[in-house]
Short mmCIF file of C-alpha atoms in Angstrom, two decimals:
data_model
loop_
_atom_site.label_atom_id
_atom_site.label_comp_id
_atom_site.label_asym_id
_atom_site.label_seq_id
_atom_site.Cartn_x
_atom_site.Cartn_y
_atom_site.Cartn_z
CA UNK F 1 93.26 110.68 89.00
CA UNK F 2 93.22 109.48 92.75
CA UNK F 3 91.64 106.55 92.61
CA UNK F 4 91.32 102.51 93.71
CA UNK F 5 89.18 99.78 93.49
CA UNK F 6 88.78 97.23 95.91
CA UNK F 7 87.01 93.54 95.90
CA UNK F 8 85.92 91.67 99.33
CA UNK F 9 84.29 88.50 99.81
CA UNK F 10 83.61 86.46 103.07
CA UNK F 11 80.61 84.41 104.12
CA UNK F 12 79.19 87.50 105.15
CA UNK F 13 79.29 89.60 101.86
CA UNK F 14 80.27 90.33 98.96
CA UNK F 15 81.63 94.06 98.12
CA UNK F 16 83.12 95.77 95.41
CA UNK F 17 83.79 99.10 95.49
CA UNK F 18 85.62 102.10 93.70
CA UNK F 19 86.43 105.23 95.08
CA UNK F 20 87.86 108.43 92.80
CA UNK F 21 89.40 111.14 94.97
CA UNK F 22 89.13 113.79 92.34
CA UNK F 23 85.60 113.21 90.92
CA UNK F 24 82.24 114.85 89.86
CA UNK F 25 80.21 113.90 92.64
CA UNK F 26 78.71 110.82 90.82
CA UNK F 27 77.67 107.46 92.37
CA UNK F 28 76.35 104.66 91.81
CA UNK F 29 75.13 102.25 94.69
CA UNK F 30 73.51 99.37 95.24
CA UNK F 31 74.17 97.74 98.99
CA UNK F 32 70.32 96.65 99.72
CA UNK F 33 70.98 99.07 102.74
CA UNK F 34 68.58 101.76 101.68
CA UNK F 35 69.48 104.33 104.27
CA UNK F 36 73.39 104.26 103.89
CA UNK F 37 72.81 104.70 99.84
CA UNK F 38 71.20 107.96 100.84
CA UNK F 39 73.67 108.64 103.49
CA UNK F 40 76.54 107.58 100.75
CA UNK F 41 75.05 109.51 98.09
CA UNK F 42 75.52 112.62 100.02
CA UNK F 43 78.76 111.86 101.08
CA UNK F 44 79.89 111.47 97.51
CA UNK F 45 78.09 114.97 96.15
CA UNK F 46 79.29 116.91 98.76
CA UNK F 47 82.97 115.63 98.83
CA UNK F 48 82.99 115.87 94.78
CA UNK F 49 83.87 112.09 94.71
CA UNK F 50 83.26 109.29 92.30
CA UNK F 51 82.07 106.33 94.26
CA UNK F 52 80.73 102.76 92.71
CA UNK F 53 79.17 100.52 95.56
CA UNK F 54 78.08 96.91 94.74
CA UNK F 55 76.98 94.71 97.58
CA UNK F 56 75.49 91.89 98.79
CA UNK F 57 75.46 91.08 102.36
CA UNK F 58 73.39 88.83 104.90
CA UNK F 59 70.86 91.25 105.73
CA UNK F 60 68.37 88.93 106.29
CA UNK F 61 70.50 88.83 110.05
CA UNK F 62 71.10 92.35 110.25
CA UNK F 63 72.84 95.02 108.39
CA UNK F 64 75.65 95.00 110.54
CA UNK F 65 78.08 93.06 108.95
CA UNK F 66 77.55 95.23 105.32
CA UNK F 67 77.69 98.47 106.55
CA UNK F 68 80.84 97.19 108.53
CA UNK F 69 82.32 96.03 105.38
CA UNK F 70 81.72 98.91 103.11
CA UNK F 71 83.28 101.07 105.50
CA UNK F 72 86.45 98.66 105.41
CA UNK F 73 86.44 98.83 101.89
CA UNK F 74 85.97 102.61 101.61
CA UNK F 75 88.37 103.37 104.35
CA UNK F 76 90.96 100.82 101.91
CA UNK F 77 89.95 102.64 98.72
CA UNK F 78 90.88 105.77 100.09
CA UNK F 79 94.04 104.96 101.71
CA UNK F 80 95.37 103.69 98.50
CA UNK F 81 93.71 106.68 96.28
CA UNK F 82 95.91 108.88 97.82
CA UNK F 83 99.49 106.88 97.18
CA UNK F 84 102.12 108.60 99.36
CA UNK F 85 100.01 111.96 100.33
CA UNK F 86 102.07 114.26 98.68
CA UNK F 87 101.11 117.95 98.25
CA UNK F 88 97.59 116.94 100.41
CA UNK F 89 96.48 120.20 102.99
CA UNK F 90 95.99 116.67 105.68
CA UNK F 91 93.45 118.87 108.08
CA UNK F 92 90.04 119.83 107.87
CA UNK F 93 87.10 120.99 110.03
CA UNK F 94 83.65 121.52 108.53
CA UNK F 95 80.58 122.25 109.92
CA UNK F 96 77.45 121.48 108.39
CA UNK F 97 73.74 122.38 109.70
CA UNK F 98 71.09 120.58 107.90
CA UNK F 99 67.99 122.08 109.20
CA UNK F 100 67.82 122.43 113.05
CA UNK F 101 70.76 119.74 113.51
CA UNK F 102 73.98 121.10 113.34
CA UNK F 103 77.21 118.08 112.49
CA UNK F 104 80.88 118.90 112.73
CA UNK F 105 83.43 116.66 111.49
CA UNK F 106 87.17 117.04 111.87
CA UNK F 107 89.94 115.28 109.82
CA UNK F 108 93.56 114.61 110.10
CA UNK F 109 94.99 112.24 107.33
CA UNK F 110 97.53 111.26 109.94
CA UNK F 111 98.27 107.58 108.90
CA UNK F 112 97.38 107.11 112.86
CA UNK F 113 93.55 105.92 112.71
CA UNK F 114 91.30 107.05 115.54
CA UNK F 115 87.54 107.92 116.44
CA UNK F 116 86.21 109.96 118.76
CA UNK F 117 82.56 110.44 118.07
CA UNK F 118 80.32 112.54 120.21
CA UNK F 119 76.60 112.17 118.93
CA UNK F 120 73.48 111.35 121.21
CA UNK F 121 70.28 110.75 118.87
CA UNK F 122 66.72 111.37 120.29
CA UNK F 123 65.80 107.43 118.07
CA UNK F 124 67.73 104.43 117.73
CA UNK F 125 66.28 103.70 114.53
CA UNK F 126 65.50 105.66 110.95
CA UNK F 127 62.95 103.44 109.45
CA UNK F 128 64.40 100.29 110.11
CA UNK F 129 68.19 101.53 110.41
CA UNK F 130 70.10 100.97 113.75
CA UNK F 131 71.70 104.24 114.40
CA UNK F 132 74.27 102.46 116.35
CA UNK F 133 75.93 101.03 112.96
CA UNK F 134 77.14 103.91 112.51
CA UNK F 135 79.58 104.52 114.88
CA UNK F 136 80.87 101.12 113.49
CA UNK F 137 80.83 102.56 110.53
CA UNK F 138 83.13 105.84 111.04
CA UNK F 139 85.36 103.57 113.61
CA UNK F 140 86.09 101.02 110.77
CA UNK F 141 86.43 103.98 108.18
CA UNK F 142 89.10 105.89 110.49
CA UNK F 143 90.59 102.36 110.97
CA UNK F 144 91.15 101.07 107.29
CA UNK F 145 91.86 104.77 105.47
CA UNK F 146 94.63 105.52 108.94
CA UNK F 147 93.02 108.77 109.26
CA UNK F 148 92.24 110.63 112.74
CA UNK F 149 88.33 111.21 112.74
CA UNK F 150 86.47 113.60 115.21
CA UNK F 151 82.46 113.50 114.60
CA UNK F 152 79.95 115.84 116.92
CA UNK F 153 76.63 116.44 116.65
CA UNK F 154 76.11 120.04 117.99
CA UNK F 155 72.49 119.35 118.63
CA UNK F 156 69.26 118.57 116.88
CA UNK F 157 65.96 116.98 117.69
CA UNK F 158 65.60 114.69 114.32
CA UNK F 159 67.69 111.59 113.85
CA UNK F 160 68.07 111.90 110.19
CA UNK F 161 69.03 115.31 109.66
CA UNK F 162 71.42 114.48 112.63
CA UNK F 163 73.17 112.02 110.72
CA UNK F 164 72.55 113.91 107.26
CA UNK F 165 74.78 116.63 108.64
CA UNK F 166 77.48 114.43 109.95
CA UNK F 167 77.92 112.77 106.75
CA UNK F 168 77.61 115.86 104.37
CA UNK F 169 79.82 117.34 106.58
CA UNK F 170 82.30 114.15 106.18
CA UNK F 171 82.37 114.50 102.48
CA UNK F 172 83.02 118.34 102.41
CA UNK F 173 85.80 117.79 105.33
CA UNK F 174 87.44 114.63 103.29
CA UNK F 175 87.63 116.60 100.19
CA UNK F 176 89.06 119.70 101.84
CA UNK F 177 91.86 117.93 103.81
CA UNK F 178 92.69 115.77 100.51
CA UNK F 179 93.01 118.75 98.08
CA UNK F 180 96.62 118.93 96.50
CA UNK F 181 98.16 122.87 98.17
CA UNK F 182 100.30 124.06 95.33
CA UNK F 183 102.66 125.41 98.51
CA UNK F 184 103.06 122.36 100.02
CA UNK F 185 106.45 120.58 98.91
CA UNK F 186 106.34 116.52 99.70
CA UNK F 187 103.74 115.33 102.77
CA UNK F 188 102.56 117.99 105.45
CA UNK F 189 104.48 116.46 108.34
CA UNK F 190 107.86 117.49 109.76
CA UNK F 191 108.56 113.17 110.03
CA UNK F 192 108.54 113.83 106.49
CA UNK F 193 106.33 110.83 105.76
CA UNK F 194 102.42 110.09 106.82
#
């Protein structure tokens, strides 16, 4: 199996975090962030991925600095799940509606990390979550994992089917552009490495 586990401590938090490529759709997470369990949890059914999330972080300041740090240590689980790349289709679009909102995410496992995210949200909050983490969150995802990451929300008038789109959508992109094509002979790249 694809798969890697990662460990990261700083004053900030404390993380650790395993990530299987080629999974069941199970997981198992506790980051005392309620909203990016859900948000996680989705990810992981929808993408068919094993993912074990155990973190502590200062949210008594904010949840900035967690939700920043998972998606380092996500972004560095995947990266090393999938080794050299081999046999991977590398490109994906999905689109995902999720009642009126409609999310489209587009992935290139490129080894060259960038974010372009194009999502306006009619709140700044869901319950007590700062929708602006989570542009920090994809940027430092794209970052870590070296993948190129386009996110748009079509349209929508509710903030959390917004972002319920965007990452179902994620997790069905991410496991289409990671599936191993029985036609494709070393990495999908004419460089012949990624």
């Amino acid at each position: 199996m694809r798969q890697a586990s990662i460990a990261r401590k700083t004053n900030e938090t404390d993380i650790t975090l395993s990530f299987a490529v080629d999974g069941e759709g199970r997981s198992e997470l506790k980051t005392d962030v309620p909203f990016l369990d859900h948000m996680l949890d989705l990810f992981t059914k929808h993408g068919q991925f094993d993912l074990n999330v155990q973190a502590k972080g200062d949210i008594e300041i904010d949840y900035h600095h967690t939700v920043e740090d998972i998606a380092i240590c996500l972004g560095q689980a995947l990266r090393e799940a999938l080794g050299d790349k081999k046999g991977i289709k590398r490109y994906a679009s999905v689109f995902v509606p999720m009642d009126e909102a409609l999310g489209q995410v587009i992935i290139d496992i490129s080894n060259r990390p960038h974010l372009e995210y194009r999502a306006e949200f009619p709140s700044a909050n869901v319950g007590n979550f700062p929708v602006e983490l989570f542009h920090e969150f994809f940027w430092k995802l794209a970052l870590e994992a070296r993948i190129t990451l386009h996110i748009i929300v079509h349209y929508g008038h509710n903030t959390h089917h917004m972002i319920e789109a965007v990452f179902k959508a994620l997790g069905r992109a991410l496991d289409e552009a990671t599936m191993i094509d029985p036609r494709v002979k070393g990495v999908p790249s004419t460089k012949g490495m990624l």
